[in-house]
Amino acid sequence: MPGAIVGIYGVQRSGKTLIAYKLVKGLQQACKQQGIYLPVYTNLYSPRDPEFRFVNSMDELPLDLSPKVVLIDEIYNGCDAQDYRKLKDISIFINTLGKQNCLFVFTSIDAQMVYNRIRNQMNVVVLVKSSSTHIHYRFLYLNTGKYTDFVVEKNAALFEDVYYDTNFIPLDFDWEMKSWREKLEKFYKDNYNMQIKL
């Protein structure tokens, strides 16, 4: 899990946020059964999920070695592939995922809308399409070139224990590392007794 990136793509209202939520919540519950606390930092608004912490910026993410998930819904709101001003900060975050013991999950309408350093490091891609009665998921495992297809029926059972607000419109996620550099300096000081100025 540490350092893995899962990208989920589909048109609006296709079911991509639903599968992201269910994947993360399922992983969180599996960890809980083994006595492992796994917080989720996300821009999904889900106040009934106590381990889901609403964040809207890089500065709200912890910089530590404990297991965690970062789930960004509609990542292109703030991480557009054409916005070159933010690339350095995003790259620093992406390149430290493994060291931070972090699983990174995101959703987007299309892969080309997402910064290429994120796309190039994905481990799993989930393609989503929806009909009036079913949702079709294809999981592509980029390390092996294999895939698995799932089809789920749209019914009430599919939405049991789903607590995120489906009407909440994700805000632009702020990727600027205003205080992140300070956290990184403190991390070096606390863990390596090094005075680093970034």
CSV table of C-alpha atoms in Angstrom, one decimal, residues 21-197:
chain,number,residue,atom,x,y,z
A,21,TYR,CA,-15.3,5.7,-1.2
A,22,LYS,CA,-16.1,2.0,-1.0
A,23,LEU,CA,-12.5,1.0,-1.7
A,24,VAL,CA,-11.1,3.3,0.9
A,25,LYS,CA,-13.8,2.5,3.5
A,26,GLY,CA,-13.3,-1.2,2.9
A,27,LEU,CA,-9.6,-1.0,3.4
A,28,GLN,CA,-10.1,1.1,6.5
A,29,GLN,CA,-12.5,-1.5,8.0
A,30,ALA,CA,-10.1,-4.3,7.1
A,31,CYS,CA,-7.3,-2.5,8.9
A,32,LYS,CA,-9.6,-1.8,11.9
A,33,GLN,CA,-10.3,-5.5,12.3
A,34,GLN,CA,-6.6,-6.1,12.5
A,35,GLY,CA,-6.2,-3.4,15.1
A,36,ILE,CA,-4.7,-0.8,12.7
A,37,TYR,CA,-6.0,2.7,12.7
A,38,LEU,CA,-6.1,4.1,9.2
A,39,PRO,CA,-7.2,7.7,8.9
A,40,VAL,CA,-8.5,9.1,5.5
A,41,TYR,CA,-7.8,12.6,4.5
A,42,THR,CA,-10.2,13.7,1.9
A,43,ASN,CA,-12.1,16.5,0.2
A,44,LEU,CA,-15.3,14.3,0.3
A,45,TYR,CA,-17.7,15.7,2.8
A,46,SER,CA,-18.6,12.7,5.0
A,47,PRO,CA,-19.2,13.9,8.6
A,48,ARG,CA,-20.8,10.5,9.6
A,49,ASP,CA,-17.5,8.7,8.9
A,50,PRO,CA,-15.4,9.5,12.0
A,51,GLU,CA,-12.1,8.4,10.4
A,52,PHE,CA,-12.7,10.6,7.3
A,53,ARG,CA,-11.1,14.0,7.9
A,54,PHE,CA,-12.2,16.7,5.6
A,55,VAL,CA,-9.2,18.6,4.1
A,56,ASN,CA,-8.9,21.0,1.2
A,57,SER,CA,-5.2,21.8,1.1
A,58,MET,CA,-1.8,20.2,1.3
A,59,ASP,CA,-1.1,22.1,4.5
A,60,GLU,CA,-3.9,20.1,6.2
A,61,LEU,CA,-2.2,16.8,5.5
A,62,PRO,CA,0.1,15.4,8.2
A,63,LEU,CA,3.8,14.8,7.5
A,64,ASP,CA,4.5,11.6,9.4
A,65,LEU,CA,5.2,7.9,8.9
A,66,SER,CA,1.9,6.5,10.1
A,67,PRO,CA,-0.4,4.7,7.7
A,68,LYS,CA,-2.9,6.9,6.0
A,69,VAL,CA,-5.0,7.4,2.9
A,70,VAL,CA,-5.4,10.6,0.9
A,71,LEU,CA,-8.5,10.6,-1.3
A,72,ILE,CA,-9.0,13.5,-3.6
A,73,ASP,CA,-12.3,13.6,-5.5
A,74,GLU,CA,-12.3,15.5,-8.8
A,75,ILE,CA,-8.5,16.0,-8.6
A,76,TYR,CA,-8.4,18.3,-11.6
A,77,ASN,CA,-10.1,21.0,-9.4
A,78,GLY,CA,-6.7,22.3,-8.3
A,79,CYS,CA,-4.4,19.8,-10.0
A,80,ASP,CA,-5.1,20.6,-13.7
A,81,ALA,CA,-2.5,19.1,-16.1
A,82,GLN,CA,-2.2,22.5,-17.7
A,83,ASP,CA,-1.4,24.5,-14.5
A,84,TYR,CA,2.4,24.4,-14.5
A,85,ARG,CA,2.7,26.8,-11.5
A,86,LYS,CA,2.0,24.0,-9.0
A,87,LEU,CA,4.0,21.2,-10.4
A,88,LYS,CA,7.0,21.4,-8.0
A,89,ASP,CA,4.8,21.2,-4.9
A,90,ILE,CA,2.7,18.3,-6.4
A,91,SER,CA,5.9,16.5,-7.4
A,92,ILE,CA,7.3,16.7,-3.8
A,93,PHE,CA,4.1,15.3,-2.4
A,94,ILE,CA,3.9,12.4,-5.0
A,95,ASN,CA,7.5,11.5,-4.6
A,96,THR,CA,7.2,11.1,-0.8
A,97,LEU,CA,4.0,9.0,-0.7
A,98,GLY,CA,5.9,5.8,0.1
A,99,LYS,CA,8.0,7.3,2.8
A,100,GLN,CA,4.8,8.8,4.3
A,101,ASN,CA,3.2,5.3,4.4
A,102,CYS,CA,0.4,6.8,2.3
A,103,LEU,CA,-2.1,5.3,-0.3
A,104,PHE,CA,-3.2,8.0,-2.7
A,105,VAL,CA,-6.6,7.6,-4.4
A,106,PHE,CA,-8.1,10.2,-6.8
A,107,THR,CA,-11.0,10.6,-9.2
A,108,SER,CA,-11.1,12.5,-12.4
A,109,ILE,CA,-13.3,12.7,-15.5
A,110,ASP,CA,-10.4,12.0,-17.8
A,111,ALA,CA,-6.7,11.0,-17.4
A,112,GLN,CA,-5.5,13.9,-19.6
A,113,MET,CA,-6.9,16.4,-17.1
A,114,VAL,CA,-4.4,15.2,-14.4
A,115,TYR,CA,-0.8,16.2,-14.0
A,116,ASN,CA,1.4,13.7,-15.8
A,117,ARG,CA,3.7,12.9,-12.8
A,118,ILE,CA,0.7,11.5,-11.0
A,119,ARG,CA,-0.5,9.5,-14.1
A,120,ASN,CA,2.9,8.1,-14.8
A,121,GLN,CA,3.2,6.6,-11.2
A,122,MET,CA,-0.3,5.0,-11.0
A,123,ASN,CA,-0.4,1.4,-9.9
A,124,VAL,CA,-4.1,0.8,-10.5
A,125,VAL,CA,-6.5,2.5,-12.9
A,126,VAL,CA,-10.3,2.1,-12.5
A,127,LEU,CA,-12.4,2.9,-15.5
A,128,VAL,CA,-16.1,3.6,-14.8
A,129,LYS,CA,-19.1,3.8,-17.0
A,130,SER,CA,-22.7,3.7,-16.0
A,131,SER,CA,-26.1,2.8,-17.5
A,132,SER,CA,-29.5,3.4,-16.0
A,133,THR,CA,-29.4,0.1,-14.3
A,134,HIS,CA,-25.8,-0.9,-13.8
A,135,ILE,CA,-22.3,0.5,-13.1
A,136,HIS,CA,-19.4,-1.1,-15.0
A,137,TYR,CA,-15.9,-1.1,-13.4
A,138,ARG,CA,-12.7,-2.2,-15.1
A,139,PHE,CA,-9.6,-2.4,-12.8
A,140,LEU,CA,-6.4,-2.2,-14.7
A,141,TYR,CA,-3.3,-3.3,-12.8
A,142,LEU,CA,-0.5,-1.4,-14.5
A,143,ASN,CA,2.3,-3.4,-12.9
A,144,THR,CA,1.1,-6.7,-14.5
A,145,GLY,CA,-0.9,-5.5,-17.5
A,146,LYS,CA,-3.9,-7.5,-16.2
A,147,TYR,CA,-7.5,-6.3,-15.6
A,148,THR,CA,-10.6,-7.4,-13.8
A,149,ASP,CA,-14.2,-6.3,-14.7
A,150,PHE,CA,-17.0,-5.8,-12.2
A,151,VAL,CA,-20.6,-5.0,-12.9
A,152,VAL,CA,-22.9,-3.9,-10.1
A,153,GLU,CA,-26.6,-3.3,-10.2
A,154,LYS,CA,-27.9,0.1,-9.1
A,155,ASN,CA,-30.1,-0.7,-6.1
A,156,ALA,CA,-30.6,0.4,-2.5
A,157,ALA,CA,-28.1,-2.2,-1.2
A,158,LEU,CA,-25.3,-0.5,-3.2
A,159,PHE,CA,-25.7,2.6,-1.2
A,160,GLU,CA,-26.0,1.1,2.3
A,161,ASP,CA,-23.4,2.5,4.7
A,162,VAL,CA,-22.5,5.2,2.2
A,163,TYR,CA,-22.3,8.5,4.1
A,164,TYR,CA,-20.6,11.0,1.9
A,165,ASP,CA,-22.7,13.9,0.7
A,166,THR,CA,-23.3,13.2,-3.0
A,167,ASN,CA,-24.5,16.7,-3.6
A,168,PHE,CA,-21.3,18.3,-2.1
A,169,ILE,CA,-19.3,20.0,-4.9
A,170,PRO,CA,-15.6,19.5,-4.3
A,171,LEU,CA,-13.7,22.8,-4.0
A,172,ASP,CA,-10.4,23.5,-5.7
A,173,PHE,CA,-7.9,21.5,-3.7
A,174,ASP,CA,-5.0,23.8,-2.8
A,175,TRP,CA,-1.7,22.1,-3.6
A,176,GLU,CA,0.6,25.0,-2.6
A,177,MET,CA,2.9,24.0,0.2
A,178,LYS,CA,2.7,27.0,2.4
A,179,SER,CA,3.3,25.3,5.7
A,180,TRP,CA,4.4,22.0,4.3
A,181,ARG,CA,8.0,23.2,4.0
A,182,GLU,CA,7.9,24.1,7.7
A,183,LYS,CA,6.5,20.6,8.5
A,184,LEU,CA,9.3,19.1,6.4
A,185,GLU,CA,12.0,21.1,8.2
A,186,LYS,CA,10.5,19.9,11.6
A,187,PHE,CA,10.4,16.3,10.3
A,188,TYR,CA,14.2,16.5,9.5
A,189,LYS,CA,14.9,18.1,12.8
A,190,ASP,CA,12.8,15.6,14.9
A,191,ASN,CA,14.0,12.5,13.0
A,192,TYR,CA,17.5,13.2,11.9
A,193,ASN,CA,18.6,16.2,14.1
A,194,MET,CA,19.2,18.1,10.8
A,195,GLN,CA,18.7,21.8,10.4
A,196,ILE,CA,17.3,22.1,6.8
A,197,LYS,CA,16.0,25.3,5.3
